[in-house]
Coordinates of N, CA and C in Angstrom, one line a residue:
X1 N 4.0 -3.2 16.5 CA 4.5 -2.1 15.8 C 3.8 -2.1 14.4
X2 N 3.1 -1.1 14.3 CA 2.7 -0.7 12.9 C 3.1 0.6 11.9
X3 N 3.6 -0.2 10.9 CA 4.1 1.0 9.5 C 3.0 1.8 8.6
X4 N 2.8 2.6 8.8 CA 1.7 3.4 8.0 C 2.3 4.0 7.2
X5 N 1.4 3.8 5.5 CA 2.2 4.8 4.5 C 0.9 5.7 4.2
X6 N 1.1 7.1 3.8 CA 0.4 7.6 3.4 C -0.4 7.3 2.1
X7 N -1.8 8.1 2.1 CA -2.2 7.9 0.5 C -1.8 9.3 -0.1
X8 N -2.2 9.6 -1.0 CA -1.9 11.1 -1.9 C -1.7 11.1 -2.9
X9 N -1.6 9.5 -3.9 CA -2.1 9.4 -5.4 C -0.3 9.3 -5.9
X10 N 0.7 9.1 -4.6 CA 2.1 9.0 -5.2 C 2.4 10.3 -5.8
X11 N 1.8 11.7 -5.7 CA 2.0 12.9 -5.8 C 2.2 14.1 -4.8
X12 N 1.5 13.4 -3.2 CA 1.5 14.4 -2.2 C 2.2 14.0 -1.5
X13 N 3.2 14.3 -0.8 CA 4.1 14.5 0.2 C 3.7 14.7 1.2
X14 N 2.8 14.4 1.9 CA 2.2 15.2 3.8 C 1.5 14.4 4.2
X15 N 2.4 13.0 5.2 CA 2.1 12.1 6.0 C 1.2 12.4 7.1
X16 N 0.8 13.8 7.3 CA 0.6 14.0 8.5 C -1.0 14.0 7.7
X17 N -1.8 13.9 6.6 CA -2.7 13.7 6.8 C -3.6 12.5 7.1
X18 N -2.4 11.9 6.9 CA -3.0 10.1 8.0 C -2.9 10.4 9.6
X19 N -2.8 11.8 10.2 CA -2.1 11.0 11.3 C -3.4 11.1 12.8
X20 N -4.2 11.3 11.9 CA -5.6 10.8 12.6 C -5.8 9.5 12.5
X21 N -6.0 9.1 11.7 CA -6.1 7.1 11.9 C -4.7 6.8 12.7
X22 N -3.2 7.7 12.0 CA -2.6 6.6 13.2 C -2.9 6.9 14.9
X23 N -2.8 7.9 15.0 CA -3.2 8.2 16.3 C -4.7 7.0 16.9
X24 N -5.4 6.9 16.1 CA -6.6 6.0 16.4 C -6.1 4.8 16.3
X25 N -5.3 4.4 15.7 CA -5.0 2.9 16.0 C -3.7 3.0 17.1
X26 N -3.1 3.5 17.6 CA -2.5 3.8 18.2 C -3.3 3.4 19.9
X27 N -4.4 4.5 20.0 CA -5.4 4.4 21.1 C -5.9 3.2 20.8
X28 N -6.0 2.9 20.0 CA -7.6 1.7 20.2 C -7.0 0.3 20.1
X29 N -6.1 -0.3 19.0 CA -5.3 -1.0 19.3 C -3.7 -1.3 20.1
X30 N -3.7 -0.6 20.8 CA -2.6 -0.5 21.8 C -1.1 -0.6 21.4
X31 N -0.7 -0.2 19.9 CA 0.2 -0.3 19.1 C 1.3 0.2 19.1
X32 N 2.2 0.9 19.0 CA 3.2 1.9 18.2 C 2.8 2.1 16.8
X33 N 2.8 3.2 16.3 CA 2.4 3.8 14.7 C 3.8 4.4 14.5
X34 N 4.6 4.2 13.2 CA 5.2 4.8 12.5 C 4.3 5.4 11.2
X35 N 4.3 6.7 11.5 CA 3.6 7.0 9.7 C 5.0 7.9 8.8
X36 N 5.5 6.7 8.4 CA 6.4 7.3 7.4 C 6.4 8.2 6.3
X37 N 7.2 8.8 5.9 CA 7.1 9.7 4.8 C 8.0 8.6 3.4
X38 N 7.5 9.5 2.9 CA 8.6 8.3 1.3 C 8.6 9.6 0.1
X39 N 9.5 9.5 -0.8 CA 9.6 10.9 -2.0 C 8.0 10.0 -3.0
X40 N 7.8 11.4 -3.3 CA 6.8 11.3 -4.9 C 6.9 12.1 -6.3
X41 N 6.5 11.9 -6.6 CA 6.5 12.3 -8.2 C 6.3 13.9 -7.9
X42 N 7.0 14.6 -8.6 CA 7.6 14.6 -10.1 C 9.0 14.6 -9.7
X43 N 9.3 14.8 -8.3 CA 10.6 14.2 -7.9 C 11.3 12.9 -8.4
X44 N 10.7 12.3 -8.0 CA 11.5 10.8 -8.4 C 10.2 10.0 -9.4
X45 N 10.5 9.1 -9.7 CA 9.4 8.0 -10.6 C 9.4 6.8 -9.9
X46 N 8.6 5.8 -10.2 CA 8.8 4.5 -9.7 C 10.1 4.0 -10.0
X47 N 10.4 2.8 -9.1 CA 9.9 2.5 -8.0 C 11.2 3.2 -6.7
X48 N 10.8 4.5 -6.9 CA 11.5 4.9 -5.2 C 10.5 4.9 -4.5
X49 N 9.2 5.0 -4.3 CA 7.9 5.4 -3.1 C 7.7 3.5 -2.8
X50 N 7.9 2.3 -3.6 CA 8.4 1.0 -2.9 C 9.1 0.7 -2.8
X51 N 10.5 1.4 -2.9 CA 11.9 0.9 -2.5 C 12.0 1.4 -0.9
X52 N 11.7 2.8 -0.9 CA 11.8 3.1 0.1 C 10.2 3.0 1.1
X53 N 9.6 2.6 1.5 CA 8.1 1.9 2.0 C 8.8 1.1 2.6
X54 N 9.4 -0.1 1.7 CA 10.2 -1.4 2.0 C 11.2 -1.3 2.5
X55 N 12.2 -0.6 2.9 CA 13.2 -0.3 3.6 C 13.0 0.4 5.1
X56 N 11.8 1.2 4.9 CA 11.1 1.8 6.1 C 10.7 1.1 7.2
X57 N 9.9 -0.3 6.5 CA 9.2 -1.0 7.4 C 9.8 -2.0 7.7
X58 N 11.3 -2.3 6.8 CA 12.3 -3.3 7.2 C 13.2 -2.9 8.5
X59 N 13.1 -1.7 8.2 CA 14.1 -1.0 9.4 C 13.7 -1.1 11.2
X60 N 12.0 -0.5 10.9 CA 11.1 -1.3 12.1 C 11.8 -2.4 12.8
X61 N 11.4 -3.6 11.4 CA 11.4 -4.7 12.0 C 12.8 -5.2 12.4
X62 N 13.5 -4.5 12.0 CA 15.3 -5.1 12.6 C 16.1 -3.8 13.6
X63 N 15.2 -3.2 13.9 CA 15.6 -2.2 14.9 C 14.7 -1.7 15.8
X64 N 13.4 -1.9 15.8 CA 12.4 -1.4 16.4 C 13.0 -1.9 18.4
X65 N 13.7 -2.9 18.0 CA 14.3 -3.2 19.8 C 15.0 -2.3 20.2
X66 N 15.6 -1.2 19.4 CA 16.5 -0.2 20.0 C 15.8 1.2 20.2
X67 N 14.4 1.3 19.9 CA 13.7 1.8 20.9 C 12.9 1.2 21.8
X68 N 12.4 0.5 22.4 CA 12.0 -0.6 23.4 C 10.9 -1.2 22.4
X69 N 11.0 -1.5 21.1 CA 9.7 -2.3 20.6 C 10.2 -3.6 19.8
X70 N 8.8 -4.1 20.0 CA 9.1 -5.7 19.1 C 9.2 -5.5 18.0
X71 N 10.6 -5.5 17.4 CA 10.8 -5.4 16.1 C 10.1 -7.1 15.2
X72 N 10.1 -8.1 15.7 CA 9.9 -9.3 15.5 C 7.9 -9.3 15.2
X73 N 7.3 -8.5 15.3 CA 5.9 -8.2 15.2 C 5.3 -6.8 14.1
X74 N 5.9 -6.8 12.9 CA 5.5 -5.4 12.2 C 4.6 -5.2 11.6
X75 N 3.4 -5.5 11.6 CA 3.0 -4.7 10.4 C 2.6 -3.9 9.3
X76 N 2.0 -3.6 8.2 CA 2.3 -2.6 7.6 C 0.4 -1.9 7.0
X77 N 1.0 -0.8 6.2 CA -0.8 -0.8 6.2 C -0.8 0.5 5.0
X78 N -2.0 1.5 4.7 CA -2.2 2.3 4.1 C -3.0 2.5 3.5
X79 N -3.3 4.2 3.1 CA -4.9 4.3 2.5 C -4.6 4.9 1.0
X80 N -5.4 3.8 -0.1 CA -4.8 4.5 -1.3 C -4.0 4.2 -2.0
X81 N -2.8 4.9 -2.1 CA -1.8 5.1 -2.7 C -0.8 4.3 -1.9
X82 N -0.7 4.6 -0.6 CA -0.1 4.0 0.8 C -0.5 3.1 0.7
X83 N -2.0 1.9 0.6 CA -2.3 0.9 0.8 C -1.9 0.2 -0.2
X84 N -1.5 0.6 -1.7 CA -0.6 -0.6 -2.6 C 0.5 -0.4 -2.3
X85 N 1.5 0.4 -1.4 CA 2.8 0.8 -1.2 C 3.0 -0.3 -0.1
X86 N 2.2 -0.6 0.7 CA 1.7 -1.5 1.8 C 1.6 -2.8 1.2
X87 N 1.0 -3.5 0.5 CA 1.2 -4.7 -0.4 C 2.1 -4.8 -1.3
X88 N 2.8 -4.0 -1.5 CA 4.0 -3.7 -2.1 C 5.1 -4.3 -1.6
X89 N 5.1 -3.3 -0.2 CA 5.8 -4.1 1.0 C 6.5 -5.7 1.5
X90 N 5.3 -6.1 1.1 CA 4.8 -7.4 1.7 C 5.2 -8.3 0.9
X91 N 5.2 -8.0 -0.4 CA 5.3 -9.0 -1.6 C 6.9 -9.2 -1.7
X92 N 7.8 -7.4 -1.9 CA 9.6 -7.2 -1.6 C 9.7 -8.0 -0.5
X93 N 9.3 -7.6 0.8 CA 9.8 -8.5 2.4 C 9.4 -10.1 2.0
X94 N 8.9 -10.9 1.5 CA 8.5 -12.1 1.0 C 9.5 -12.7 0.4
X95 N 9.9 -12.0 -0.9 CA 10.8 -12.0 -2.1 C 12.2 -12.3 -1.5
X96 N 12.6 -10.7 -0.8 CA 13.4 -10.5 -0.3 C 14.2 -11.4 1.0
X97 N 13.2 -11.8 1.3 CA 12.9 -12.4 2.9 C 14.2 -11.8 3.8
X98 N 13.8 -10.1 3.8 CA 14.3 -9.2 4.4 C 13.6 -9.0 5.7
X99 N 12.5 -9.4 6.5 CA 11.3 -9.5 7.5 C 10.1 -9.9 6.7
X100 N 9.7 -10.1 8.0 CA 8.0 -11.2 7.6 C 6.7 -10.1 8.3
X101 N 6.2 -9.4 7.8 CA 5.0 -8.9 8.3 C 4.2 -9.8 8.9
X102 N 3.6 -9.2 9.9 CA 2.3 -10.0 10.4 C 1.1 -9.5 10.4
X103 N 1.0 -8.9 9.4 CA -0.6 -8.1 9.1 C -0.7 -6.8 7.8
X104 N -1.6 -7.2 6.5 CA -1.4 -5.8 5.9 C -2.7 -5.3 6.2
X105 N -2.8 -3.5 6.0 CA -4.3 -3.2 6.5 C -4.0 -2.2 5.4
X106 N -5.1 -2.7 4.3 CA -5.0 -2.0 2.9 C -6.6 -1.1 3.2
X107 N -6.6 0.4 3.1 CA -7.8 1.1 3.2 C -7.9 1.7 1.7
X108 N -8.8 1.4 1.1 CA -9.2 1.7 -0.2 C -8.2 1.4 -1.1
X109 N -7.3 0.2 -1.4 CA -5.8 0.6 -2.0 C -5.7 0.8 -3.4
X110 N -4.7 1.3 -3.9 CA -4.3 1.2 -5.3 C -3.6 -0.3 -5.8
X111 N -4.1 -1.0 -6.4 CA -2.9 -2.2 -6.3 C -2.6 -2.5 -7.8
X112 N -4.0 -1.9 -9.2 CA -3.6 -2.3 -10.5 C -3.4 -1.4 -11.1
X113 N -2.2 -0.3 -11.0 CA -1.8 0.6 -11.9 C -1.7 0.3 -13.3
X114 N -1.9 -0.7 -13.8 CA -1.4 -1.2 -15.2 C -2.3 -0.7 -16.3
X115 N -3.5 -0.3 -16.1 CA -4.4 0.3 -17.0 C -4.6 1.6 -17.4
X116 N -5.3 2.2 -18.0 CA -5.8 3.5 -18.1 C -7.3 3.5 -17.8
X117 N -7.6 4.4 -16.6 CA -8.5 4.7 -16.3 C -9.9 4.7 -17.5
X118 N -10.9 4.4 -17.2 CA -12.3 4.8 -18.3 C -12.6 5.8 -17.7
X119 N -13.3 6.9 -18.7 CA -14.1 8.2 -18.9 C -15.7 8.0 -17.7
X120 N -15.8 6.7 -17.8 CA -16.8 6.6 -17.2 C -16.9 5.4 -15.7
X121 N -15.4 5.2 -15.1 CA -15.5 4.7 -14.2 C -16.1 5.4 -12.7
X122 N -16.8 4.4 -11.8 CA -17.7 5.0 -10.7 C -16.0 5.3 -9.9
X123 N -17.2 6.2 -9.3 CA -16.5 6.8 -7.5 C -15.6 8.6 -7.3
X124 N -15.5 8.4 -6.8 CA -15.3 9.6 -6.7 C -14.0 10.3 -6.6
X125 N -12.5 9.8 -7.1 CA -11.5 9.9 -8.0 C -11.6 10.0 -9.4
X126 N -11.7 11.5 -9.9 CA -11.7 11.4 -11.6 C -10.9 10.5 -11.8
X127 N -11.1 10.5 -13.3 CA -10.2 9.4 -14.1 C -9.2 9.9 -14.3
X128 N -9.2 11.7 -14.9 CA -8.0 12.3 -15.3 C -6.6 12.5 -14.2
X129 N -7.1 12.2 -13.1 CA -6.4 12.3 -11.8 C -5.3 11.3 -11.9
X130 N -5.7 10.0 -12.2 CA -5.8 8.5 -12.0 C -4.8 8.6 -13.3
X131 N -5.4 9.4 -14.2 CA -4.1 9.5 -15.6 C -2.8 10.2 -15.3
X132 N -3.2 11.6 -14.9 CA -2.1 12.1 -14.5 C -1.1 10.9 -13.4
X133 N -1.3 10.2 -12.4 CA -0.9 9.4 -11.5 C 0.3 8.6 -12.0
X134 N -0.5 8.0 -13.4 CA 0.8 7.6 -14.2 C 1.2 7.6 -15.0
X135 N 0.6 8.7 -15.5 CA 1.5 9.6 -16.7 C 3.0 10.1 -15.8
X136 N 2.9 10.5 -14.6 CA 4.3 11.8 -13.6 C 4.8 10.4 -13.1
X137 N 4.5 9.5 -12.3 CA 5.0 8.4 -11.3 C 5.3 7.5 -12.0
X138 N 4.4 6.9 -12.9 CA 5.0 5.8 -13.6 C 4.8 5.9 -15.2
X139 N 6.1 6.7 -15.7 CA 6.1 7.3 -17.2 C 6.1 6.0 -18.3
X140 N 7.1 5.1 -17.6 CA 6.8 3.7 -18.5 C 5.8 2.6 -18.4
X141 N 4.9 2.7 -19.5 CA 4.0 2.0 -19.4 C 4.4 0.7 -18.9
X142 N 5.5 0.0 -19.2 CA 5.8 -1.6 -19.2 C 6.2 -1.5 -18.1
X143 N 6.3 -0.7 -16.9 CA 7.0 -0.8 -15.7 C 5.3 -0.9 -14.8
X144 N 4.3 -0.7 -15.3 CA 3.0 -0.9 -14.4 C 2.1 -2.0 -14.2
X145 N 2.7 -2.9 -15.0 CA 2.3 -4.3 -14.2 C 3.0 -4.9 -13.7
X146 N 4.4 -4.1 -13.2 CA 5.5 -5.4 -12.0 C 4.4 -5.1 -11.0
X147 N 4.5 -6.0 -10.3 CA 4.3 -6.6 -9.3 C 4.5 -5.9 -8.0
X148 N 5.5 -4.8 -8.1 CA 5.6 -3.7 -7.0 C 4.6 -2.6 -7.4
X149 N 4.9 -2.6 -8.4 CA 3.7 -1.4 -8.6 C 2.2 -1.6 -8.4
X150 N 1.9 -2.5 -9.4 CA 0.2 -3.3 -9.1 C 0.3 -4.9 -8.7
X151 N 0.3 -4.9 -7.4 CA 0.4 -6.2 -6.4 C -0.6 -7.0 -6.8
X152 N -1.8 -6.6 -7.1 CA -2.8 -7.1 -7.8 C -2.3 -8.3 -9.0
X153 N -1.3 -7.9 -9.7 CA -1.1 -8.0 -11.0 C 0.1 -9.3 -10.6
X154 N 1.1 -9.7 -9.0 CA 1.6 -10.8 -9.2 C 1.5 -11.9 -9.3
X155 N 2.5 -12.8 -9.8 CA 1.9 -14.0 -10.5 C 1.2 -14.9 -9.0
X156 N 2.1 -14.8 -8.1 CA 1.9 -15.9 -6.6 C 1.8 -14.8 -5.4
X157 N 0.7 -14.9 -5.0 CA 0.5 -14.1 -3.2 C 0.5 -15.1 -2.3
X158 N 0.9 -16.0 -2.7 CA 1.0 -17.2 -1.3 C 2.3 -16.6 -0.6
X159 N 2.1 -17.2 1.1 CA 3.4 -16.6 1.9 C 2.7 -15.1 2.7
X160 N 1.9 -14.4 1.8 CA 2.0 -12.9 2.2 C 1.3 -12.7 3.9
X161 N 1.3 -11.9 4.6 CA 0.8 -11.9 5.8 C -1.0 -12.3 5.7
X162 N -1.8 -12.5 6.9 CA -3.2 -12.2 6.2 C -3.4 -10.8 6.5
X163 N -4.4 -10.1 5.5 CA -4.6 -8.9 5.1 C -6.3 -8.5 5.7
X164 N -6.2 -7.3 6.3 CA -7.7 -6.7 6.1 C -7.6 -5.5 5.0
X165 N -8.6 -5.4 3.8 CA -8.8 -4.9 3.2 C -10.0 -4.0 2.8
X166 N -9.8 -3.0 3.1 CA -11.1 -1.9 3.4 C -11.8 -0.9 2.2
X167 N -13.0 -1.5 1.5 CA -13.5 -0.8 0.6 C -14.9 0.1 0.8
X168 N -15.2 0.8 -0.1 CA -16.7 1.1 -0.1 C -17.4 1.2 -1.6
X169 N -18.5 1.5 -1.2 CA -19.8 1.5 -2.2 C -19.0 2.3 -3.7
X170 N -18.6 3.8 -3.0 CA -18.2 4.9 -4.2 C -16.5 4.9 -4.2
X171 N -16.1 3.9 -3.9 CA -14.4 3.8 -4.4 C -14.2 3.4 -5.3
X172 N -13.3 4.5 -6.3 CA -13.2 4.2 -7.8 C -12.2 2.9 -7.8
X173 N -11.5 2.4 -6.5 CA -10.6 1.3 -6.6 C -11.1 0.0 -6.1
X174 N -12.6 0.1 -5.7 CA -12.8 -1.0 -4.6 C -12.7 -2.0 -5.7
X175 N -13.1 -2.5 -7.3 CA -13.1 -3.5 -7.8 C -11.3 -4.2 -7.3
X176 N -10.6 -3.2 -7.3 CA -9.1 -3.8 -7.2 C -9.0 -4.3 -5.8
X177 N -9.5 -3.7 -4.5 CA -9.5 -3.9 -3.5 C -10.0 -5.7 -3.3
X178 N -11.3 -5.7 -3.8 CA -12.2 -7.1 -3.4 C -11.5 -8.1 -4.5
X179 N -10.8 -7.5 -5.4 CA -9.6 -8.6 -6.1 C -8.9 -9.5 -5.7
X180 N -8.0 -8.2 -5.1 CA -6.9 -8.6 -3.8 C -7.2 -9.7 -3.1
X181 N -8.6 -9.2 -2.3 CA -9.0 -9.7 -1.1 C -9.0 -11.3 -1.9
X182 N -9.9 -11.5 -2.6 CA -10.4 -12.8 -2.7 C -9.4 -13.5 -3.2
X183 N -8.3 -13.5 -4.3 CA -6.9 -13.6 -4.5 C -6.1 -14.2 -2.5
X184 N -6.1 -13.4 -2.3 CA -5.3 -13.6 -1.0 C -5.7 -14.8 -0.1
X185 N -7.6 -14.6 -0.4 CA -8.3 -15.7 0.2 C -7.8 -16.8 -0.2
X186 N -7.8 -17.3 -1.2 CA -7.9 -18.4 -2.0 C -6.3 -19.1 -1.9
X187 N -5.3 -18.5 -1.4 CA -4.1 -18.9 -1.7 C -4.0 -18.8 0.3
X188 N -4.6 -18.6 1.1 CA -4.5 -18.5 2.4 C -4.3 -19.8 3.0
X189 N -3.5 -19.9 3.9 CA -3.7 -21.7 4.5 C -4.7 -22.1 5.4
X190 N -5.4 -23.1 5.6 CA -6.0 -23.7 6.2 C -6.3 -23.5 7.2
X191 N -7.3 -22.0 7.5 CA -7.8 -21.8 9.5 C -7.5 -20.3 9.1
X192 N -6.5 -19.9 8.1 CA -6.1 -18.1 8.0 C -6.9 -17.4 7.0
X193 N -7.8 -16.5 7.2 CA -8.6 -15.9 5.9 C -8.4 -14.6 6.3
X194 N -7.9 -14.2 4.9 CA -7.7 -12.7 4.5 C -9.2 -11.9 4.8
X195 N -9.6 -11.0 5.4 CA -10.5 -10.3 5.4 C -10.9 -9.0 4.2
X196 N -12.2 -9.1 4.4 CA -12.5 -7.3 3.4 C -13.7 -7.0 4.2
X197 N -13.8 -5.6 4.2 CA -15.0 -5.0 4.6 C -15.2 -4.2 3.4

């Protein structure tokens, strides 16, 4: 079973624009896809889009038998915005030790909200976008280095599932992505390595 969260910058509402990857992981890895929905800004503020992410994919995993699936096998995943809502996940389910993921699949993710964008950072998300993001979602600045918000930013990722983490050339977030990744590496046990492409 896999939990998909959408991307959309914690501003767009319409899961259904993932639902070509889930459909494709669906076919190609022989899975169940949930692509959930979660509220965003200007509706709500943080942290509802990780409270509720984390309750979504907990639900999976302690119920997913009462539709015929392995609730005992979940993992979680997301592009973006969805892919730090997805390590988000992982870090609450850890904490919480409300379920145990067995896989995150972070696709370009957001994970260090704690800064302000530069005028002159690469890729192809303005900066001003990236301001608005947490100027509407996360209005308090001191709330953007917990740890639910920029995963990046916790003090311990030991415990967390191992992770594939998917960047490119012109992603204004890949510095945070190959962060993650190598962070995750380095605290992984013995024979388990976190992946990046």
């Amino acid at each position: 079973m896999h939990v998909h969260l959408h991307g959309g910058a914690f501003l767009m509402r319409f899961p259904a624009m993932d639902d070509w990857w889930c459909r494709y992981l669906a076919a190609t890895a022989g899975v169940a896809v949930a692509n959930v929905d979660f509220e965003v800004a200007p509706r709500v503020a943080y942290p509802v889009a990780q409270h509720q992410a984390h309750d979504a994919a907990a639900w999976w995993a302690h119920h997913g038998h009462e539709v015929g699936l392995d609730g005992s096998r979940v993992s979680v995943g997301g592009f973006s915005s969805g892919g730090g809502l997805a390590a988000s996940v992982c870090l609450q389910a850890r904490d919480a030790g409300s379920f145990s993921p067995t896989l995150q699949v972070l696709g370009i993710p957001a994970l260090d909200l704690s800064g302000e964008p530069r005028d002159d950072d690469p890729g192809m998300i303005l900066p001003d976008l990236r301001r608005l993001v947490r100027r509407v979602y996360l209005p308090d600045p001191a709330s953007r280095p917990e740890p639910k918000a920029s995963p990046l930013l916790a003090d311990d990722l030991s415990g967390l599932p191992p992770a594939i983490v998917l960047t490119a050339e012109r992603d204004a977030l890949r510095a945070e992505g190959d962060a993650y990744a190598e962070r995750l590496r380095a605290c992984a046990p013995a024979g388990c390595e976190s992946c990046t492409t």
